[in-house]
PDB file of C-alpha atoms and ligand atoms in Angstrom:
ATOM      1  CA  MET A   1     -12.261 -31.364 -10.110  1.00  0.00           C
ATOM      2  CA  LYS A   2      -8.903 -30.103 -10.849  1.00  0.00           C
ATOM      3  CA  ASP A   3      -7.077 -31.094 -13.953  1.00  0.00           C
ATOM      4  CA  ILE A   4      -5.148 -34.050 -13.086  1.00  0.00           C
ATOM      5  CA  LEU A   5      -2.344 -33.142 -16.014  1.00  0.00           C
ATOM      6  CA  THR A   6      -1.357 -30.808 -13.330  1.00  0.00           C
ATOM      7  CA  ALA A   7      -1.325 -33.092 -10.332  1.00  0.00           C
ATOM      8  CA  PRO A   8       1.904 -32.748  -8.502  1.00  0.00           C
ATOM      9  CA  PHE A   9       2.333 -36.283  -8.492  1.00  0.00           C
ATOM     10  CA  VAL A  10       1.904 -36.746 -11.769  1.00  0.00           C
ATOM     11  CA  ARG A  11       3.822 -33.700 -13.026  1.00  0.00           C
ATOM     12  CA  GLU A  12       6.716 -35.516 -10.688  1.00  0.00           C
ATOM     13  CA  VAL A  13       6.462 -39.257 -12.435  1.00  0.00           C
ATOM     14  CA  CYS A  14       6.388 -36.931 -15.756  1.00  0.00           C
ATOM     15  CA  LYS A  15       9.754 -35.360 -15.304  1.00  0.00           C
ATOM     16  CA  ILE A  16      11.662 -38.222 -13.458  1.00  0.00           C
ATOM     17  CA  THR A  17      10.874 -41.057 -16.348  1.00  0.00           C
ATOM     18  CA  ASP A  18      12.009 -38.521 -18.875  1.00  0.00           C
ATOM     19  CA  ASN A  19      15.022 -37.702 -17.042  1.00  0.00           C
ATOM     20  CA  MET A  20      15.293 -41.568 -16.734  1.00  0.00           C
ATOM     21  CA  TYR A  21      15.473 -42.041 -20.606  1.00  0.00           C
ATOM     22  CA  ARG A  22      17.760 -39.404 -21.084  1.00  0.00           C
ATOM     23  CA  MET A  23      20.334 -41.253 -18.517  1.00  0.00           C
ATOM     24  CA  GLY A  24      20.106 -43.776 -21.483  1.00  0.00           C
ATOM     25  CA  TRP A  25      18.738 -46.418 -18.864  1.00  0.00           C
ATOM     26  CA  ASP A  26      15.045 -46.828 -20.190  1.00  0.00           C
ATOM     27  CA  GLU A  27      15.577 -48.204 -23.604  1.00  0.00           C
ATOM     28  CA  ARG A  28      12.302 -48.577 -25.786  1.00  0.00           C
ATOM     29  CA  ASN A  29       9.756 -49.725 -23.096  1.00  0.00           C
ATOM     30  CA  GLY A  30      12.493 -50.590 -20.098  1.00  0.00           C
ATOM     31  CA  GLY A  31      11.758 -49.796 -16.787  1.00  0.00           C
ATOM     32  CA  ASN A  32       8.826 -49.525 -14.581  1.00  0.00           C
ATOM     33  CA  LEU A  33       7.491 -47.388 -11.755  1.00  0.00           C
ATOM     34  CA  SER A  34       5.008 -47.333  -9.183  1.00  0.00           C
ATOM     35  CA  LEU A  35       3.773 -44.758  -6.882  1.00  0.00           C
ATOM     36  CA  LEU A  36       1.706 -44.993  -3.772  1.00  0.00           C
ATOM     37  CA  LEU A  37      -0.927 -42.443  -3.586  1.00  0.00           C
ATOM     38  CA  THR A  38      -3.226 -41.517  -0.661  1.00  0.00           C
ATOM     39  CA  GLU A  39      -6.546 -40.432  -1.140  1.00  0.00           C
ATOM     40  CA  GLU A  40      -6.753 -37.170  -0.211  1.00  0.00           C
ATOM     41  CA  GLU A  41      -3.613 -36.447  -2.821  1.00  0.00           C
ATOM     42  CA  VAL A  42      -6.420 -38.279  -5.652  1.00  0.00           C
ATOM     43  CA  ALA A  43      -9.668 -36.852  -4.665  1.00  0.00           C
ATOM     44  CA  PRO A  44      -9.575 -33.145  -5.682  1.00  0.00           C
ATOM     45  CA  TYR A  45      -8.653 -35.019  -9.272  1.00  0.00           C
ATOM     46  CA  LEU A  46     -10.719 -37.961  -9.570  1.00  0.00           C
ATOM     47  CA  ASP A  47     -13.513 -39.637  -8.290  1.00  0.00           C
ATOM     48  CA  LEU A  48     -13.136 -42.143  -6.531  1.00  0.00           C
ATOM     49  CA  ASN A  49     -16.567 -44.010  -7.106  1.00  0.00           C
ATOM     50  CA  GLN A  50     -15.843 -44.431 -10.949  1.00  0.00           C
ATOM     51  CA  VAL A  51     -13.941 -47.578 -11.953  1.00  0.00           C
ATOM     52  CA  LEU A  52     -13.148 -47.531 -15.310  1.00  0.00           C
ATOM     53  CA  ARG A  53     -12.347 -51.186 -15.968  1.00  0.00           C
ATOM     54  CA  THR A  54     -11.020 -53.853 -13.379  1.00  0.00           C
ATOM     55  CA  ILE A  55      -7.957 -55.492 -14.659  1.00  0.00           C
ATOM     56  CA  PRO A  56      -7.202 -59.258 -13.343  1.00  0.00           C
ATOM     57  CA  MET A  57      -3.917 -59.846 -11.329  1.00  0.00           C
ATOM     58  CA  ILE A  58      -1.738 -63.199 -11.489  1.00  0.00           C
ATOM     59  CA  PHE A  59      -1.262 -62.907  -7.822  1.00  0.00           C
ATOM     60  CA  ASP A  60      -3.046 -62.024  -4.615  1.00  0.00           C
ATOM     61  CA  ALA A  61      -2.407 -58.199  -3.112  1.00  0.00           C
ATOM     62  CA  SER A  62      -5.008 -58.714  -0.455  1.00  0.00           C
ATOM     63  CA  ALA A  63      -2.124 -56.883   1.405  1.00  0.00           C
ATOM     64  CA  LEU A  64      -2.851 -53.932  -0.408  1.00  0.00           C
ATOM     65  CA  ALA A  65      -5.839 -53.898  -0.729  1.00  0.00           C
ATOM     66  CA  GLY A  66      -8.210 -50.293  -1.026  1.00  0.00           C
ATOM     67  CA  LYS A  67      -4.613 -48.663  -1.469  1.00  0.00           C
ATOM     68  CA  LEU A  68      -4.016 -46.608  -4.938  1.00  0.00           C
ATOM     69  CA  PHE A  69      -0.870 -46.569  -7.556  1.00  0.00           C
ATOM     70  CA  LEU A  70       0.414 -44.402  -9.986  1.00  0.00           C
ATOM     71  CA  VAL A  71       1.769 -47.291 -12.098  1.00  0.00           C
ATOM     72  CA  THR A  72       3.423 -46.863 -15.454  1.00  0.00           C
ATOM     73  CA  GLY A  73       1.684 -49.185 -18.101  1.00  0.00           C
ATOM     74  CA  THR A  74       2.979 -52.187 -20.059  1.00  0.00           C
ATOM     75  CA  GLY A  75       5.101 -51.816 -22.905  1.00  0.00           C
ATOM     76  CA  LYS A  76       5.137 -48.352 -22.806  1.00  0.00           C
ATOM     77  CA  TYR A  77       8.330 -46.097 -23.524  1.00  0.00           C
ATOM     78  CA  PHE A  78       9.226 -44.148 -20.699  1.00  0.00           C
ATOM     79  CA  ARG A  79      10.354 -41.235 -23.380  1.00  0.00           C
ATOM     80  CA  ASN A  80       6.779 -40.774 -24.282  1.00  0.00           C
ATOM     81  CA  VAL A  81       5.118 -40.650 -20.731  1.00  0.00           C
ATOM     82  CA  ILE A  82       5.763 -36.554 -20.680  1.00  0.00           C
ATOM     83  CA  ASP A  83       3.966 -36.015 -23.468  1.00  0.00           C
ATOM     84  CA  ASP A  84       1.283 -38.500 -23.102  1.00  0.00           C
ATOM     85  CA  PRO A  85       0.522 -39.225 -19.417  1.00  0.00           C
ATOM     86  CA  GLU A  86      -2.870 -40.608 -19.827  1.00  0.00           C
ATOM     87  CA  THR A  87      -2.167 -43.313 -22.187  1.00  0.00           C
ATOM     88  CA  ASN A  88       1.242 -44.179 -20.419  1.00  0.00           C
ATOM     89  CA  LEU A  89       0.160 -43.849 -16.994  1.00  0.00           C
ATOM     90  CA  GLY A  90      -2.387 -45.468 -15.008  1.00  0.00           C
ATOM     91  CA  ILE A  91      -4.293 -44.803 -11.457  1.00  0.00           C
ATOM     92  CA  ILE A  92      -4.830 -48.021 -10.048  1.00  0.00           C
ATOM     93  CA  ARG A  93      -6.776 -49.320  -6.607  1.00  0.00           C
ATOM     94  CA  VAL A  94      -6.308 -53.247  -5.431  1.00  0.00           C
ATOM     95  CA  ALA A  95      -9.646 -54.502  -5.341  1.00  0.00           C
ATOM     96  CA  ALA A  96     -10.933 -55.832  -1.556  1.00  0.00           C
ATOM     97  CA  ASP A  97     -10.393 -58.970  -2.651  1.00  0.00           C
ATOM     98  CA  GLY A  98      -6.876 -58.129  -3.820  1.00  0.00           C
ATOM     99  CA  LYS A  99      -6.650 -60.588  -7.149  1.00  0.00           C
ATOM    100  CA  ALA A 100      -7.398 -57.601  -9.628  1.00  0.00           C
ATOM    101  CA  VAL A 101      -6.682 -54.192 -10.015  1.00  0.00           C
ATOM    102  CA  GLU A 102      -9.677 -50.834 -10.275  1.00  0.00           C
ATOM    103  CA  LEU A 103      -8.708 -48.329 -13.131  1.00  0.00           C
ATOM    104  CA  LEU A 104      -9.534 -45.066 -12.240  1.00  0.00           C
ATOM    105  CA  TRP A 105      -7.587 -43.093 -14.706  1.00  0.00           C
ATOM    106  CA  GLY A 106      -5.226 -43.692 -17.786  1.00  0.00           C
ATOM    107  CA  TYR A 107      -3.939 -46.719 -19.658  1.00  0.00           C
ATOM    108  CA  LYS A 108      -6.393 -44.707 -22.361  1.00  0.00           C
ATOM    109  CA  ASP A 109      -5.559 -47.105 -25.201  1.00  0.00           C
ATOM    110  CA  GLY A 110      -7.106 -50.330 -23.719  1.00  0.00           C
ATOM    111  CA  GLY A 111      -3.679 -50.624 -21.629  1.00  0.00           C
ATOM    112  CA  ARG A 112      -2.847 -52.406 -18.334  1.00  0.00           C
ATOM    113  CA  PRO A 113       0.423 -51.807 -15.362  1.00  0.00           C
ATOM    114  CA  THR A 114       3.320 -52.797 -15.773  1.00  0.00           C
ATOM    115  CA  SER A 115       4.300 -56.814 -16.649  1.00  0.00           C
ATOM    116  CA  GLU A 116       6.453 -56.346 -13.883  1.00  0.00           C
ATOM    117  CA  LEU A 117       3.401 -55.408 -10.992  1.00  0.00           C
ATOM    118  CA  PRO A 118       4.268 -58.418  -8.673  1.00  0.00           C
ATOM    119  CA  ALA A 119       7.441 -57.596  -8.026  1.00  0.00           C
ATOM    120  CA  HIS A 120       6.384 -53.772  -7.283  1.00  0.00           C
ATOM    121  CA  PHE A 121       3.552 -54.696  -5.335  1.00  0.00           C
ATOM    122  CA  ARG A 122       5.419 -57.332  -3.595  1.00  0.00           C
ATOM    123  CA  THR A 123       7.871 -54.855  -2.784  1.00  0.00           C
ATOM    124  CA  HIS A 124       5.295 -52.426  -1.993  1.00  0.00           C
ATOM    125  CA  ILE A 125       4.607 -54.866   0.708  1.00  0.00           C
ATOM    126  CA  SER A 126       7.827 -56.104   2.163  1.00  0.00           C
ATOM    127  CA  ARG A 127       8.723 -52.525   2.475  1.00  0.00           C
ATOM    128  CA  LEU A 128       5.612 -51.183   4.207  1.00  0.00           C
ATOM    129  CA  GLU A 129       6.793 -53.773   6.076  1.00  0.00           C
ATOM    130  CA  ARG A 130       9.867 -51.766   7.628  1.00  0.00           C
ATOM    131  CA  ASP A 131       8.937 -48.162   6.903  1.00  0.00           C
ATOM    132  CA  PRO A 132       5.178 -47.294   6.596  1.00  0.00           C
ATOM    133  CA  LEU A 133       6.142 -43.842   5.307  1.00  0.00           C
ATOM    134  CA  HIS A 134       7.201 -46.047   2.440  1.00  0.00           C
ATOM    135  CA  ARG A 135       5.861 -44.848  -1.070  1.00  0.00           C
ATOM    136  CA  VAL A 136       7.367 -45.771  -4.366  1.00  0.00           C
ATOM    137  CA  VAL A 137       9.350 -48.807  -6.276  1.00  0.00           C
ATOM    138  CA  ILE A 138      11.581 -47.632  -9.439  1.00  0.00           C
ATOM    139  CA  HIS A 139      13.090 -50.208 -12.113  1.00  0.00           C
ATOM    140  CA  THR A 140      15.073 -49.232 -14.772  1.00  0.00           C
ATOM    141  CA  HIS A 141      18.000 -50.663 -16.502  1.00  0.00           C
ATOM    142  CA  ALA A 142      20.750 -48.872 -15.282  1.00  0.00           C
ATOM    143  CA  THR A 143      23.701 -49.157 -17.671  1.00  0.00           C
ATOM    144  CA  ASN A 144      27.097 -49.536 -15.709  1.00  0.00           C
ATOM    145  CA  VAL A 145      24.565 -51.895 -12.875  1.00  0.00           C
ATOM    146  CA  ILE A 146      24.286 -54.490 -15.349  1.00  0.00           C
ATOM    147  CA  ALA A 147      27.627 -53.759 -16.928  1.00  0.00           C
ATOM    148  CA  MET A 148      29.152 -54.740 -13.305  1.00  0.00           C
ATOM    149  CA  THR A 149      26.546 -58.102 -12.913  1.00  0.00           C
ATOM    150  CA  PHE A 150      28.884 -59.690 -15.621  1.00  0.00           C
ATOM    151  CA  VAL A 151      32.199 -59.340 -14.011  1.00  0.00           C
ATOM    152  CA  HIS A 152      32.105 -58.971 -10.535  1.00  0.00           C
ATOM    153  CA  SER A 153      30.753 -61.693  -8.067  1.00  0.00           C
ATOM    154  CA  LEU A 154      26.859 -61.278  -7.406  1.00  0.00           C
ATOM    155  CA  GLU A 155      27.475 -62.173  -3.734  1.00  0.00           C
ATOM    156  CA  GLU A 156      25.900 -59.767  -1.842  1.00  0.00           C
ATOM    157  CA  ARG A 157      28.505 -58.259   0.655  1.00  0.00           C
ATOM    158  CA  ALA A 158      31.367 -58.801  -2.242  1.00  0.00           C
ATOM    159  CA  PHE A 159      29.348 -56.232  -4.440  1.00  0.00           C
ATOM    160  CA  THR A 160      28.272 -53.663  -2.011  1.00  0.00           C
ATOM    161  CA  ARG A 161      31.721 -53.196  -0.878  1.00  0.00           C
ATOM    162  CA  THR A 162      33.056 -52.604  -3.922  1.00  0.00           C
ATOM    163  CA  LEU A 163      30.129 -50.345  -4.398  1.00  0.00           C
ATOM    164  CA  TRP A 164      31.083 -48.210  -1.414  1.00  0.00           C
ATOM    165  CA  GLN A 165      34.694 -48.223  -2.532  1.00  0.00           C
ATOM    166  CA  MET A 166      34.041 -46.444  -5.584  1.00  0.00           C
ATOM    167  CA  CYS A 167      32.561 -43.454  -4.226  1.00  0.00           C
ATOM    168  CA  THR A 168      33.000 -41.543  -0.851  1.00  0.00           C
ATOM    169  CA  GLU A 169      29.108 -40.583  -0.548  1.00  0.00           C
ATOM    170  CA  CYS A 170      28.328 -44.247  -1.345  1.00  0.00           C
ATOM    171  CA  LEU A 171      28.372 -45.944   2.105  1.00  0.00           C
ATOM    172  CA  VAL A 172      26.180 -42.786   3.911  1.00  0.00           C
ATOM    173  CA  VAL A 173      23.618 -42.920   0.949  1.00  0.00           C
ATOM    174  CA  PHE A 174      23.044 -46.826   1.182  1.00  0.00           C
ATOM    175  CA  PRO A 175      24.518 -48.125   4.681  1.00  0.00           C
ATOM    176  CA  ASP A 176      21.886 -51.172   4.483  1.00  0.00           C
ATOM    177  CA  GLY A 177      23.877 -52.040   0.959  1.00  0.00           C
ATOM    178  CA  VAL A 178      22.412 -53.627  -1.720  1.00  0.00           C
ATOM    179  CA  GLY A 179      20.614 -56.988  -2.848  1.00  0.00           C
ATOM    180  CA  VAL A 180      21.292 -59.196  -5.475  1.00  0.00           C
ATOM    181  CA  LEU A 181      19.394 -61.563  -7.313  1.00  0.00           C
ATOM    182  CA  PRO A 182      21.090 -63.852 -10.342  1.00  0.00           C
ATOM    183  CA  TRP A 183      19.652 -63.954 -13.600  1.00  0.00           C
ATOM    184  CA  MET A 184      15.918 -64.951 -13.385  1.00  0.00           C
ATOM    185  CA  LEU A 185      13.467 -64.759 -16.052  1.00  0.00           C
ATOM    186  CA  CYS A 186      11.334 -61.309 -15.606  1.00  0.00           C
ATOM    187  CA  GLY A 187       7.818 -60.436 -15.739  1.00  0.00           C
ATOM    188  CA  ASN A 188       6.547 -63.561 -13.299  1.00  0.00           C
ATOM    189  CA  ASP A 189       5.581 -63.649  -9.502  1.00  0.00           C
ATOM    190  CA  GLU A 190       8.943 -66.101  -9.065  1.00  0.00           C
ATOM    191  CA  ILE A 191      10.976 -62.909  -9.663  1.00  0.00           C
ATOM    192  CA  GLY A 192       8.596 -60.714  -7.285  1.00  0.00           C
ATOM    193  CA  ILE A 193       8.842 -62.924  -4.864  1.00  0.00           C
ATOM    194  CA  ALA A 194      12.232 -63.326  -5.230  1.00  0.00           C
ATOM    195  CA  THR A 195      12.544 -59.043  -5.053  1.00  0.00           C
ATOM    196  CA  ALA A 196      10.229 -58.939  -2.461  1.00  0.00           C
ATOM    197  CA  GLU A 197      12.244 -61.729   0.397  1.00  0.00           C
ATOM    198  CA  LYS A 198      15.342 -59.303  -0.628  1.00  0.00           C
ATOM    199  CA  MET A 199      13.561 -56.107   0.029  1.00  0.00           C
ATOM    200  CA  LYS A 200      12.840 -56.808   3.755  1.00  0.00           C
ATOM    201  CA  GLU A 201      16.267 -56.024   4.274  1.00  0.00           C
ATOM    202  CA  TYR A 202      17.326 -54.094   1.436  1.00  0.00           C
ATOM    203  CA  ARG A 203      16.229 -50.441  -0.500  1.00  0.00           C
ATOM    204  CA  LEU A 204      17.941 -51.912  -3.629  1.00  0.00           C
ATOM    205  CA  VAL A 205      18.031 -54.600  -5.406  1.00  0.00           C
ATOM    206  CA  VAL A 206      19.891 -55.618  -8.564  1.00  0.00           C
ATOM    207  CA  TRP A 207      18.700 -58.290 -11.071  1.00  0.00           C
ATOM    208  CA  ALA A 208      22.231 -59.398 -12.923  1.00  0.00           C
ATOM    209  CA  GLN A 209      22.158 -58.835 -16.470  1.00  0.00           C
ATOM    210  CA  HIS A 210      18.827 -57.105 -16.539  1.00  0.00           C
ATOM    211  CA  GLY A 211      18.822 -53.586 -14.231  1.00  0.00           C
ATOM    212  CA  ILE A 212      18.104 -52.442 -10.196  1.00  0.00           C
ATOM    213  CA  PHE A 213      15.186 -51.850  -7.861  1.00  0.00           C
ATOM    214  CA  GLY A 214      14.752 -49.260  -5.672  1.00  0.00           C
ATOM    215  CA  THR A 215      12.395 -47.750  -3.139  1.00  0.00           C
ATOM    216  CA  GLY A 216      11.918 -44.863  -1.007  1.00  0.00           C
ATOM    217  CA  ARG A 217       9.541 -42.684   0.533  1.00  0.00           C
ATOM    218  CA  ASP A 218       9.286 -40.548  -2.696  1.00  0.00           C
ATOM    219  CA  ILE A 219      11.176 -40.499  -5.431  1.00  0.00           C
ATOM    220  CA  ASP A 220      13.917 -38.440  -4.879  1.00  0.00           C
ATOM    221  CA  GLU A 221      15.080 -40.915  -2.312  1.00  0.00           C
ATOM    222  CA  ALA A 222      14.388 -43.902  -4.344  1.00  0.00           C
ATOM    223  CA  PHE A 223      15.770 -42.176  -7.998  1.00  0.00           C
ATOM    224  CA  GLY A 224      18.637 -41.161  -5.718  1.00  0.00           C
ATOM    225  CA  LEU A 225      19.583 -44.691  -4.067  1.00  0.00           C
ATOM    226  CA  ILE A 226      19.664 -45.731  -8.275  1.00  0.00           C
ATOM    227  CA  GLU A 227      21.509 -42.645  -9.023  1.00  0.00           C
ATOM    228  CA  THR A 228      24.283 -43.461  -6.857  1.00  0.00           C
ATOM    229  CA  VAL A 229      24.619 -46.731  -7.023  1.00  0.00           C
ATOM    230  CA  GLU A 230      24.678 -46.449 -10.781  1.00  0.00           C
ATOM    231  CA  LYS A 231      27.749 -43.917  -9.905  1.00  0.00           C
ATOM    232  CA  ALA A 232      29.859 -46.278  -8.311  1.00  0.00           C
ATOM    233  CA  ALA A 233      29.098 -48.597 -10.871  1.00  0.00           C
ATOM    234  CA  GLU A 234      30.006 -46.499 -13.756  1.00  0.00           C
ATOM    235  CA  ILE A 235      33.729 -45.742 -11.551  1.00  0.00           C
ATOM    236  CA  TYR A 236      33.582 -49.811 -11.117  1.00  0.00           C
ATOM    237  CA  ILE A 237      33.766 -50.501 -14.823  1.00  0.00           C
ATOM    238  CA  LYS A 238      36.234 -47.215 -15.764  1.00  0.00           C
ATOM    239  CA  VAL A 239      38.556 -48.733 -13.045  1.00  0.00           C
ATOM    240  CA  MET A 240      38.415 -52.258 -13.232  1.00  0.00           C
ATOM    241  CA  ASN A 241      40.797 -53.233 -15.761  1.00  0.00           C
ATOM    242  CA  SER A 242      44.003 -50.732 -13.927  1.00  0.00           C
ATOM    243  CA  PRO A 243      46.246 -51.195 -11.609  1.00  0.00           C
ATOM    244  CA  ILE A 244      44.231 -49.956  -8.279  1.00  0.00           C
ATOM    245  CA  LEU A 245      46.746 -47.393  -6.909  1.00  0.00           C
ATOM    246  CA  GLN A 246      44.871 -46.475  -3.410  1.00  0.00           C
ATOM    247  CA  THR A 247      41.292 -47.091  -2.676  1.00  0.00           C
ATOM    248  CA  ILE A 248      39.349 -46.250   0.319  1.00  0.00           C
ATOM    249  CA  THR A 249      39.906 -48.823   3.419  1.00  0.00           C
ATOM    250  CA  ASP A 250      37.877 -50.176   5.526  1.00  0.00           C
ATOM    251  CA  GLU A 251      38.877 -48.045   8.459  1.00  0.00           C
ATOM    252  CA  GLU A 252      38.307 -44.952   6.472  1.00  0.00           C
ATOM    253  CA  LEU A 253      34.691 -46.457   5.880  1.00  0.00           C
ATOM    254  CA  TRP A 254      34.340 -46.997   9.194  1.00  0.00           C
ATOM    255  CA  VAL A 255      35.269 -42.837   9.801  1.00  0.00           C
ATOM    256  CA  LEU A 256      32.741 -41.447   7.723  1.00  0.00           C
ATOM    257  CA  ALA A 257      29.760 -43.510   9.423  1.00  0.00           C
ATOM    258  CA  LYS A 258      30.692 -42.301  12.492  1.00  0.00           C
ATOM    259  CA  ALA A 259      31.313 -38.603  10.889  1.00  0.00           C
ATOM    260  CA  PHE A 260      27.648 -39.366   8.969  1.00  0.00           C
ATOM    261  CA  GLY A 261      25.809 -41.044  12.072  1.00  0.00           C
ATOM    262  CA  VAL A 262      25.290 -44.073   9.412  1.00  0.00           C
ATOM    263  CA  THR A 263      25.436 -48.146  10.795  1.00  0.00           C
ATOM    264  CA  PRO A 264      27.256 -49.725   7.734  1.00  0.00           C
ATOM    265  CA  ARG A 265      24.999 -53.439   7.295  1.00  0.00           C
ATOM    266  CA  GLU A 266      26.686 -55.621   9.860  1.00  0.00           C
ATOM    267  CA  GLY A 267      29.861 -57.774   8.897  1.00  0.00           C
ATOM    268  CA  TYR A 268      29.688 -55.871   5.949  1.00  0.00           C
ATOM    269  CA  LEU A 269      33.081 -53.624   6.737  1.00  0.00           C
ATOM    270  CA  ASN A 270      36.139 -55.485   8.357  1.00  0.00           C
ATOM    271  CA  SER A 271      36.669 -54.523  11.934  1.00  0.00           C
TER     272      SER A 271
HETATM  273  O1  LIG B 301       9.109 -53.239 -18.683  1.00  0.00           O
HETATM  274  O2  LIG B 301      11.863 -53.446 -17.660  1.00  0.00           O
HETATM  275  O3  LIG B 301      11.694 -56.072 -16.674  1.00  0.00           O
HETATM  276  C1  LIG B 301      10.199 -53.420 -18.849  1.00  0.00           C
HETATM  277  C2  LIG B 301      11.024 -53.923 -18.237  1.00  0.00           C
HETATM  278  C3  LIG B 301      10.534 -55.787 -18.124  1.00  0.00           C
HETATM  279 ZN1  LIG B 302      13.490 -53.927 -16.357  1.00  0.00          ZN
END
């Protein structure tokens, strides 16, 4: 067996969690990440028949039965992942009945997957229905996104339009816009269900006064979506109290969409 600490998927998760900590988004145990893995990817590093522990779940994930995920641990700090992946990360397989996960590696100190596992797993189910190549869910406490949810309407069209207007690349990066949930209690199945419902339509969902969920086919895509929204939100926070002399008009956004071959979410731009 090869050393799992050298596996590209472990290396990549170490790097991205460290990076997000340094962005200032993942204070203490804030944020969590899950990455769908194939058996072929994992088999060179782990005996797939060797289950270390079985961990019960609070909801039924049978739609993901047999699937493997690399998931950050509950209560663990993104800051610490890079120095001790085996304690702060775990590789789990969803049990056949969907009501538990089987631990194959990690959570060395007796830990468990993130408290937001319902939101992650339910989001994976929603996104896989939309895109069979979907693989990644990242949740983080992106600072300016959170700030924006205090001072901007949470209505999705309005929220998305403001982000699109803040920098030119936004419409190109997320023409499908962002879903927004009002403040809700986190760490339970209710917010998981609400998030997954939005994820049927969006790759990004903002949790008001809490943070953001981003998804994608790989870590670059999920992180890239989040950092682009965060950048736009930062610009919004910087300019919101100044007299606006010019912005990007809807006409210009249409020109941009045509030039880059993207389709803005129906009805979000005025024609
Ligand atoms: O894992 O971010 O939403 C800590 C959180 C909860
Ligand atoms: Zn959070």
